[in-house]
Coordinates of N, CA and C in Angstrom, one line a residue:
M30 N -136.4 60.0 -12.5 CA -137.0 61.0 -11.8 C -136.3 62.4 -12.1
Y31 N -137.1 63.4 -12.4 CA -136.6 64.7 -12.6 C -136.7 65.6 -11.4
Y32 N -135.7 66.4 -11.1 CA -135.7 67.3 -10.0 C -136.0 68.7 -10.5
Y33 N -136.6 69.5 -9.6 CA -136.9 70.9 -10.0 C -136.4 71.9 -8.9
H34 N -135.8 73.0 -9.4 CA -135.2 74.0 -8.6 C -135.7 75.3 -9.1
M35 N -136.3 76.1 -8.2 CA -136.8 77.5 -8.7 C -135.8 78.5 -8.3
T36 N -135.6 79.5 -9.2 CA -134.6 80.6 -8.9 C -135.1 81.8 -9.7
T37 N -134.5 82.9 -9.3 CA -134.8 84.2 -9.9 C -134.1 84.3 -11.3
L38 N -134.6 85.2 -12.1 CA -134.0 85.4 -13.4 C -132.6 86.0 -13.3
N39 N -132.4 86.8 -12.2 CA -131.0 87.4 -12.0 C -130.0 86.4 -11.8
N40 N -130.4 85.2 -11.2 CA -129.4 84.2 -10.9 C -128.9 83.4 -12.1
L41 N -129.7 83.5 -13.2 CA -129.4 82.5 -14.3 C -128.1 82.7 -15.0
Y42 N -127.6 84.0 -15.0 CA -126.3 84.2 -15.7 C -125.2 83.4 -15.0
S43 N -125.2 83.5 -13.6 CA -124.1 82.8 -12.9 C -124.3 81.3 -12.9
I44 N -125.6 80.9 -12.9 CA -125.9 79.4 -12.9 C -125.5 78.9 -14.3
A45 N -125.7 79.6 -15.3 CA -125.3 79.2 -16.7 C -123.8 79.0 -16.8
K46 N -123.0 79.6 -15.9 CA -121.5 79.5 -15.9 C -121.1 78.5 -14.9
Q47 N -121.6 78.5 -13.7 CA -121.1 77.7 -12.6 C -122.0 76.5 -12.3
G48 N -123.2 76.5 -12.8 CA -124.2 75.4 -12.4 C -124.8 75.8 -11.0
L49 N -125.6 74.8 -10.5 CA -126.1 75.0 -9.2 C -125.1 74.5 -8.1
I50 N -124.7 75.5 -7.3 CA -123.7 75.1 -6.3 C -124.3 75.3 -4.9
P51 N -123.8 74.5 -4.0 CA -124.4 74.5 -2.6 C -124.4 76.0 -2.0
K52 N -125.6 76.4 -1.6 CA -125.9 77.7 -1.1 C -127.1 77.6 -0.1
N53 N -127.3 78.7 0.6 CA -128.5 78.9 1.4 C -128.9 80.3 1.3
E54 N -129.8 80.6 0.3 CA -130.2 82.0 0.0 C -131.6 82.3 0.6
N55 N -132.2 83.4 0.2 CA -133.4 83.9 0.8 C -134.6 82.8 0.9
N56 N -134.7 82.0 -0.2 CA -135.8 81.0 -0.1 C -135.6 80.1 1.0
G57 N -134.4 79.6 1.2 CA -134.1 78.6 2.3 C -134.3 79.3 3.6
K58 N -133.8 80.5 3.8 CA -133.9 81.2 5.0 C -135.4 81.5 5.4
L59 N -136.2 81.7 4.4 CA -137.7 81.9 4.7 C -138.3 80.7 5.4
I60 N -137.9 79.5 5.1 CA -138.5 78.3 5.7 C -137.6 77.8 6.8
G61 N -136.6 78.6 7.2 CA -135.8 78.2 8.4 C -134.7 77.2 8.0
E62 N -134.3 77.1 6.8 CA -133.2 76.2 6.4 C -131.9 76.7 6.9
E63 N -131.1 75.8 7.4 CA -129.8 76.1 7.9 C -128.6 75.5 7.1
K64 N -128.9 74.5 6.4 CA -127.8 73.8 5.6 C -127.4 74.6 4.4
V65 N -126.2 74.4 4.0 CA -125.7 74.9 2.7 C -125.6 73.8 1.7
K66 N -126.6 73.7 0.8 CA -126.8 72.6 -0.1 C -127.3 73.2 -1.4
V67 N -127.4 72.3 -2.4 CA -128.2 72.5 -3.6 C -129.6 71.9 -3.2
F68 N -130.6 72.8 -3.3 CA -132.0 72.4 -2.9 C -132.9 72.1 -4.1
F69 N -133.8 71.2 -4.0 CA -134.6 70.8 -5.1 C -135.8 70.1 -4.6
S70 N -136.8 69.9 -5.5 CA -138.0 69.0 -5.2 C -138.0 67.9 -6.3
E71 N -138.5 66.8 -5.9 CA -138.7 65.6 -6.8 C -140.0 65.7 -7.5
G72 N -140.0 65.7 -8.8 CA -141.3 65.7 -9.6 C -142.2 66.8 -9.3
F73 N -143.3 66.8 -10.0 CA -144.4 67.8 -9.8 C -144.9 67.8 -8.4
E74 N -145.0 66.6 -7.8 CA -145.5 66.5 -6.5 C -144.7 67.2 -5.5
G75 N -143.4 67.1 -5.5 CA -142.5 67.8 -4.6 C -142.5 69.3 -4.8
A76 N -142.5 69.7 -6.1 CA -142.6 71.1 -6.4 C -143.8 71.8 -5.9
V77 N -145.0 71.1 -6.1 CA -146.2 71.6 -5.6 C -146.3 71.7 -4.1
A78 N -145.8 70.7 -3.4 CA -145.8 70.7 -1.9 C -145.0 71.8 -1.4
L79 N -143.8 72.0 -2.0 CA -142.9 73.0 -1.5 C -143.4 74.4 -1.7
Y80 N -144.0 74.6 -2.9 CA -144.6 76.0 -3.2 C -145.7 76.3 -2.2
V81 N -146.6 75.3 -1.9 CA -147.7 75.6 -1.0 C -147.1 75.9 0.4
D82 N -146.0 75.2 0.8 CA -145.4 75.5 2.1 C -144.8 77.0 2.1
F83 N -144.2 77.4 1.0 CA -143.7 78.8 0.9 C -144.9 79.7 1.1
D84 N -146.0 79.5 0.5 CA -147.1 80.4 0.6 C -147.7 80.4 2.0
I85 N -147.7 79.3 2.7 CA -148.2 79.2 4.1 C -147.2 80.0 5.0
V86 N -145.9 79.7 4.9 CA -144.9 80.4 5.7 C -145.0 81.9 5.5
F87 N -145.0 82.3 4.2 CA -145.1 83.8 3.9 C -146.3 84.4 4.6
D88 N -147.5 83.8 4.6 CA -148.7 84.3 5.2 C -148.6 84.4 6.7
R89 N -148.0 83.3 7.3 CA -147.9 83.3 8.8 C -146.9 84.4 9.3
I90 N -145.8 84.6 8.6 CA -144.9 85.6 9.0 C -145.5 87.0 8.8
R91 N -146.2 87.2 7.8 CA -146.9 88.5 7.6 C -147.9 88.8 8.7
K92 N -148.5 87.7 9.2 CA -149.5 87.8 10.3 C -148.9 87.8 11.7
E93 N -147.5 87.7 11.7 CA -146.8 87.6 12.9 C -147.1 86.4 13.7
Q94 N -147.4 85.3 13.0 CA -147.7 84.0 13.7 C -146.4 83.2 13.7
M95 N -145.4 83.6 12.9 CA -144.1 82.9 12.8 C -143.0 84.0 12.8
K96 N -141.8 83.6 13.2 CA -140.7 84.5 13.1 C -139.7 84.0 12.1
V97 N -139.0 84.9 11.4 CA -137.9 84.5 10.6 C -136.6 85.1 11.2
V98 N -135.6 84.2 11.3 CA -134.4 84.7 12.0 C -133.6 85.7 11.2
D99 N -133.5 85.5 9.9 CA -132.7 86.4 9.1 C -133.4 87.8 9.0
E100 N -132.7 88.8 9.4 CA -133.3 90.2 9.5 C -133.6 90.7 8.1
F101 N -132.6 90.5 7.1 CA -132.8 91.0 5.8 C -134.0 90.4 5.1
V102 N -134.2 89.0 5.3 CA -135.3 88.4 4.7 C -136.6 88.9 5.4
R103 N -136.6 89.1 6.7 CA -137.8 89.5 7.4 C -138.2 90.9 6.8
K104 N -137.3 91.8 6.7 CA -137.6 93.2 6.2 C -138.2 93.1 4.8
K105 N -137.5 92.3 3.9 CA -137.9 92.2 2.6 C -139.4 91.6 2.5
L106 N -139.6 90.6 3.4 CA -141.0 90.0 3.4 C -142.0 91.0 3.8
I107 N -141.8 91.7 4.9 CA -142.7 92.7 5.4 C -143.1 93.7 4.3
K108 N -142.1 94.1 3.5 CA -142.4 95.1 2.5 C -143.1 94.5 1.2
S109 N -143.1 93.2 1.1 CA -143.7 92.6 -0.1 C -145.2 92.5 0.0
K110 N -145.9 92.7 -1.1 CA -147.3 92.7 -1.1 C -147.8 91.3 -1.0
N111 N -147.1 90.3 -1.7 CA -147.5 88.9 -1.7 C -146.3 88.1 -2.0
L112 N -146.5 86.8 -2.1 CA -145.4 85.8 -2.4 C -144.7 86.1 -3.7
F113 N -145.5 86.5 -4.7 CA -145.0 86.8 -6.0 C -144.0 88.0 -5.9
D114 N -144.4 89.0 -5.1 CA -143.6 90.2 -4.9 C -142.3 89.8 -4.2
F115 N -142.4 88.9 -3.2 CA -141.2 88.5 -2.4 C -140.2 87.7 -3.2
L116 N -140.7 86.7 -3.9 CA -139.8 85.8 -4.6 C -139.2 86.5 -5.9
G117 N -140.0 87.4 -6.5 CA -139.6 88.0 -7.7 C -139.7 87.0 -8.9
E118 N -139.7 87.6 -10.1 CA -139.9 86.8 -11.3 C -138.7 85.8 -11.5
G119 N -139.0 84.6 -11.9 CA -138.0 83.5 -12.0 C -138.5 82.4 -12.8
V120 N -137.8 81.3 -12.8 CA -138.1 80.1 -13.5 C -137.9 78.8 -12.7
Y121 N -138.4 77.7 -13.2 CA -138.1 76.4 -12.7 C -137.0 75.8 -13.6
L122 N -135.9 75.3 -12.9 CA -134.9 74.6 -13.6 C -135.2 73.1 -13.4
R123 N -134.9 72.3 -14.4 CA -135.1 70.8 -14.3 C -133.8 70.1 -14.6
F124 N -133.5 69.1 -13.8 CA -132.4 68.2 -14.1 C -132.6 66.8 -13.7
D125 N -131.9 65.9 -14.3 CA -132.1 64.4 -14.1 C -131.5 64.1 -12.7
G126 N -132.3 63.5 -11.9 CA -131.8 63.1 -10.5 C -131.3 61.7 -10.4
T127 N -131.2 61.0 -11.5 CA -130.8 59.6 -11.4 C -129.6 59.3 -10.6
E128 N -128.5 60.1 -10.8 CA -127.3 59.8 -10.1 C -127.0 60.7 -8.9
I129 N -128.1 61.4 -8.4 CA -128.0 62.3 -7.3 C -128.7 61.8 -6.1
K130 N -128.0 61.6 -5.0 CA -128.6 61.1 -3.8 C -129.3 62.2 -3.1
N131 N -130.6 62.1 -2.9 CA -131.4 63.1 -2.1 C -131.2 62.8 -0.7
E132 N -130.7 63.8 0.1 CA -130.4 63.6 1.5 C -131.6 63.8 2.4
R133 N -132.7 64.3 1.8 CA -133.8 64.6 2.7 C -135.1 63.9 2.2
N134 N -135.9 64.7 1.6 CA -137.2 64.2 1.2 C -137.7 64.8 -0.2
F135 N -138.8 64.3 -0.7 CA -139.3 64.6 -2.0 C -139.6 66.1 -2.2
E136 N -140.0 66.7 -1.1 CA -140.4 68.1 -1.2 C -139.2 69.1 -1.0
N137 N -138.4 68.9 0.0 CA -137.3 69.8 0.3 C -136.0 69.0 0.2
G138 N -135.7 68.5 -1.0 CA -134.6 67.7 -1.2 C -133.3 68.5 -1.2
C139 N -132.2 67.8 -1.0 CA -130.9 68.6 -1.0 C -129.7 67.6 -1.3
T140 N -128.6 68.2 -1.8 CA -127.4 67.4 -2.0 C -126.2 68.3 -1.9
D141 N -125.0 67.7 -1.7 CA -123.8 68.4 -1.6 C -123.2 68.6 -3.0
M142 N -123.7 67.9 -4.0 CA -123.2 67.9 -5.3 C -123.5 69.2 -6.0
T143 N -122.6 69.7 -6.9 CA -122.8 70.8 -7.8 C -123.5 70.2 -9.1
I144 N -124.5 70.9 -9.5 CA -125.2 70.4 -10.8 C -124.7 71.3 -11.9
S145 N -124.0 70.7 -12.9 CA -123.3 71.4 -13.9 C -124.4 72.1 -14.8
P146 N -124.0 73.2 -15.5 CA -124.9 73.9 -16.3 C -125.5 73.1 -17.5
E147 N -124.6 72.1 -18.0 CA -125.0 71.3 -19.1 C -126.2 70.4 -18.7
K148 N -126.4 70.1 -17.4 CA -127.5 69.2 -17.0 C -128.8 70.0 -16.7
L149 N -128.8 71.3 -16.9 CA -129.9 72.1 -16.5 C -130.7 72.6 -17.7
S150 N -132.1 72.5 -17.5 CA -133.0 73.0 -18.5 C -134.0 73.9 -17.9
V151 N -134.5 74.9 -18.6 CA -135.6 75.8 -18.1 C -136.9 75.3 -18.5
C152 N -137.9 75.2 -17.6 CA -139.2 74.7 -17.9 C -140.0 75.9 -18.6
I153 N -140.7 75.6 -19.6 CA -141.5 76.6 -20.3 C -142.9 75.9 -20.6
L154 N -143.8 76.8 -20.8 CA -145.1 76.4 -21.3 C -145.2 76.9 -22.8
R155 N -145.4 75.9 -23.7 CA -145.5 76.3 -25.1 C -147.0 76.1 -25.6
R156 N -147.5 77.2 -26.2 CA -148.9 77.1 -26.7 C -148.9 76.5 -28.1
E157 N -149.6 75.5 -28.2 CA -149.6 74.7 -29.5 C -150.1 75.5 -30.7
C158 N -151.1 76.4 -30.5 CA -151.7 77.0 -31.6 C -150.8 78.0 -32.3
D159 N -149.9 78.7 -31.5 CA -149.1 79.8 -32.1 C -147.6 79.7 -31.7
N160 N -147.3 78.6 -30.9 CA -145.9 78.4 -30.5 C -145.4 79.4 -29.5
S161 N -146.2 80.3 -29.0 CA -145.8 81.3 -28.0 C -145.4 80.5 -26.7
I162 N -144.6 81.2 -25.9 CA -144.1 80.5 -24.6 C -144.3 81.4 -23.4
I163 N -144.4 80.7 -22.3 CA -144.4 81.3 -21.0 C -143.3 80.6 -20.1
F164 N -142.5 81.3 -19.4 CA -141.5 80.7 -18.6 C -141.6 81.1 -17.1
S165 N -142.5 82.0 -16.7 CA -142.6 82.4 -15.3 C -142.9 81.2 -14.4
R166 N -142.1 81.2 -13.3 CA -142.3 80.1 -12.4 C -143.7 80.1 -11.7
F167 N -144.3 81.3 -11.7 CA -145.7 81.4 -11.1 C -146.7 80.8 -12.0
E168 N -146.5 80.7 -13.3 CA -147.4 80.0 -14.2 C -147.0 78.5 -14.3
I169 N -145.7 78.2 -14.3 CA -145.3 76.8 -14.4 C -145.9 76.0 -13.2
I170 N -145.9 76.6 -12.0 CA -146.4 75.9 -10.8 C -147.9 75.7 -10.9
K171 N -148.6 76.6 -11.5 CA -150.1 76.4 -11.7 C -150.3 75.3 -12.7
Y172 N -149.5 75.2 -13.7 CA -149.6 74.0 -14.7 C -149.4 72.7 -13.9
M173 N -148.3 72.7 -13.1 CA -148.0 71.5 -12.3 C -149.2 71.1 -11.4
M174 N -149.8 72.1 -10.8 CA -150.9 71.9 -9.9 C -152.1 71.3 -10.7
A175 N -152.3 71.8 -11.9 CA -153.4 71.3 -12.8 C -153.3 69.9 -13.1
K176 N -152.0 69.4 -13.1 CA -151.7 68.0 -13.5 C -151.6 67.0 -12.4
I177 N -151.6 67.6 -11.1 CA -151.4 66.7 -9.9 C -152.5 67.0 -8.9
Q178 N -153.2 65.9 -8.6 CA -154.2 66.0 -7.5 C -153.6 65.8 -6.2
P179 N -154.1 66.5 -5.1 CA -153.6 66.4 -3.8 C -153.4 64.9 -3.3
E180 N -154.3 64.0 -3.7 CA -154.2 62.6 -3.3 C -153.0 61.9 -3.9
Q181 N -152.5 62.5 -4.9 CA -151.3 61.8 -5.6 C -150.0 62.1 -4.8
I182 N -150.0 63.1 -3.9 CA -148.8 63.5 -3.3 C -148.6 62.7 -2.0
K183 N -147.6 61.9 -2.0 CA -147.2 61.0 -0.9 C -145.8 61.4 -0.4
Y184 N -145.7 61.5 0.9 CA -144.4 61.8 1.5 C -143.5 60.6 1.4
Y185 N -142.3 60.9 1.0 CA -141.2 59.8 1.0 C -139.9 60.5 1.1
G186 N -138.9 59.8 1.6 CA -137.5 60.4 1.7 C -136.6 59.6 2.6
A187 N -135.5 60.2 2.9 CA -134.5 59.5 3.8 C -135.0 59.4 5.2
I188 N -134.6 58.4 5.9 CA -135.0 58.3 7.3 C -133.8 58.7 8.1
Y189 N -134.0 59.7 9.0 CA -132.9 60.3 9.8 C -133.5 60.7 11.1
E190 N -132.6 61.1 12.0 CA -133.1 61.5 13.3 C -134.0 62.7 13.2
G191 N -135.2 62.6 13.6 CA -136.2 63.7 13.5 C -137.1 63.6 12.3
S192 N -136.8 62.7 11.4 CA -137.7 62.6 10.2 C -139.1 62.2 10.6
P193 N -140.1 62.7 9.9 CA -141.5 62.5 10.3 C -142.0 61.1 9.9
N194 N -143.1 60.8 10.6 CA -143.8 59.6 10.2 C -144.4 59.8 8.8
F195 N -144.1 58.9 7.9 CA -144.5 59.1 6.5 C -146.0 59.2 6.3
T196 N -146.8 58.4 7.0 CA -148.2 58.4 6.8 C -148.8 59.7 7.3
E197 N -148.3 60.2 8.5 CA -148.8 61.4 9.1 C -148.4 62.6 8.2
A198 N -147.2 62.6 7.7 CA -146.7 63.7 6.9 C -147.5 63.8 5.6
T199 N -147.8 62.6 5.0 CA -148.6 62.6 3.8 C -150.0 63.3 4.0
S200 N -150.6 62.9 5.1 CA -151.9 63.5 5.5 C -151.8 65.0 5.6
R201 N -150.8 65.5 6.3 CA -150.7 66.9 6.5 C -150.4 67.7 5.2
I202 N -149.6 67.1 4.4 CA -149.3 67.8 3.1 C -150.5 67.8 2.2
Q203 N -151.2 66.7 2.1 CA -152.4 66.6 1.3 C -153.5 67.6 1.7
E204 N -153.6 67.8 3.0 CA -154.6 68.8 3.5 C -154.2 70.2 3.2
K205 N -152.9 70.5 3.3 CA -152.4 71.9 2.9 C -152.6 72.1 1.4
V206 N -152.3 71.1 0.6 CA -152.5 71.3 -0.8 C -153.9 71.4 -1.2
K207 N -154.8 70.6 -0.6 CA -156.2 70.7 -0.9 C -156.8 72.2 -0.6
K208 N -156.3 72.7 0.5 CA -156.8 74.1 0.8 C -156.3 75.1 -0.2
Y209 N -155.0 75.0 -0.6 CA -154.5 75.9 -1.5 C -155.2 75.8 -2.9
Y210 N -155.5 74.5 -3.3 CA -156.2 74.3 -4.6 C -157.6 75.0 -4.5
K211 N -158.2 74.8 -3.4 CA -159.6 75.4 -3.2 C -159.5 76.9 -3.3
D212 N -158.5 77.5 -2.6 CA -158.4 79.0 -2.6 C -158.0 79.5 -4.0
H213 N -157.3 78.7 -4.8 CA -156.8 79.2 -6.1 C -157.4 78.4 -7.3
Q214 N -158.6 77.9 -7.1 CA -159.2 77.0 -8.1 C -159.3 77.6 -9.5
T215 N -159.6 78.9 -9.6 CA -159.8 79.5 -10.9 C -158.5 79.5 -11.7
E216 N -157.4 79.9 -11.0 CA -156.1 80.0 -11.6 C -155.6 78.6 -12.1
I217 N -155.8 77.6 -11.2 CA -155.3 76.3 -11.5 C -156.1 75.6 -12.7
T218 N -157.4 75.8 -12.6 CA -158.3 75.2 -13.7 C -158.0 75.8 -15.0
E219 N -157.5 77.0 -15.1 CA -157.1 77.6 -16.4 C -156.1 76.7 -17.1
Y220 N -155.2 76.2 -16.4 CA -154.1 75.4 -17.0 C -154.6 73.9 -17.2
G221 N -155.7 73.5 -16.5 CA -156.2 72.2 -16.8 C -157.0 72.1 -18.1
N222 N -157.4 73.3 -18.5 CA -158.3 73.3 -19.7 C -157.7 74.1 -20.9
C223 N -156.4 74.3 -20.9 CA -155.8 75.1 -21.9 C -155.0 74.2 -22.9
D224 N -154.4 74.9 -23.9 CA -153.7 74.2 -25.0 C -152.2 74.4 -24.8
Y225 N -151.7 74.6 -23.6 CA -150.3 74.6 -23.3 C -149.7 73.3 -23.0
I226 N -148.5 73.0 -23.5 CA -147.8 71.8 -23.1 C -146.4 72.2 -22.4
L227 N -146.0 71.4 -21.5 CA -144.7 71.7 -20.8 C -143.6 71.3 -21.7
D228 N -142.6 72.2 -21.9 CA -141.5 71.9 -22.7 C -140.2 72.4 -22.0
F229 N -139.0 72.2 -22.5 CA -137.8 72.5 -21.8 C -136.8 73.1 -22.8
I230 N -136.0 74.1 -22.4 CA -135.0 74.7 -23.1 C -133.7 74.6 -22.3
E231 N -132.6 74.2 -23.0 CA -131.3 74.1 -22.3 C -131.0 75.5 -21.7
L232 N -130.5 75.5 -20.4 CA -130.2 76.7 -19.7 C -129.4 77.7 -20.5
K233 N -128.3 77.3 -21.1 CA -127.5 78.3 -21.8 C -128.2 78.9 -23.0
D234 N -129.0 78.0 -23.7 CA -129.8 78.5 -24.8 C -130.8 79.5 -24.4
F235 N -131.5 79.3 -23.2 CA -132.5 80.2 -22.7 C -131.9 81.5 -22.4
V236 N -130.7 81.5 -21.7 CA -130.0 82.8 -21.3 C -129.7 83.6 -22.6
D237 N -129.2 82.9 -23.6 CA -128.9 83.6 -24.9 C -130.1 84.2 -25.6
K238 N -131.2 83.5 -25.5 CA -132.4 83.9 -26.3 C -133.3 84.8 -25.6
F239 N -133.4 84.7 -24.2 CA -134.4 85.4 -23.5 C -133.9 86.4 -22.5
L240 N -132.7 86.4 -22.2 CA -132.2 87.4 -21.1 C -131.2 88.4 -21.8

């Protein structure tokens, strides 16, 4: 199983030197995360579910239906035109999760372990006809969505105090993803019918070549 972690381009220099170390930055604070961990999602399913949740939370805070505790994050969000503007340009990092214990669930997974730079690769979309590439996380997630149907997303994870009923959680997640897919059908369909393939570049090579 591969794990996916999205981050901004500005973070890649330090990650290429230190790896992914336990933190709680703006993305975590947006969804009310309190733990200091390395956060990730399992597979395309987890990455899609988490991104849809980010979009929902962003919209609810903008409409004043939810509050965010961190004042810096709140002000940045209010000034942002959309989720793209809030998150900023970035990439998805991929790493092998075989020896990493996920302390939570497939969508919002976490660990105390530091993930070394050598284990990290950047997800890219490579166009077969001319070998051009795209690495924007906002395009990568559309590709993932084009490859995963909402019905394929099943909740699973660790059982702990307060963990949800897996069947009920699956139903909630699938409904949220279905709505997102319906609202963004044109964008997602583009990657279902294109000649791009998902490929990976080692993080240090990516930093050297593209930053």
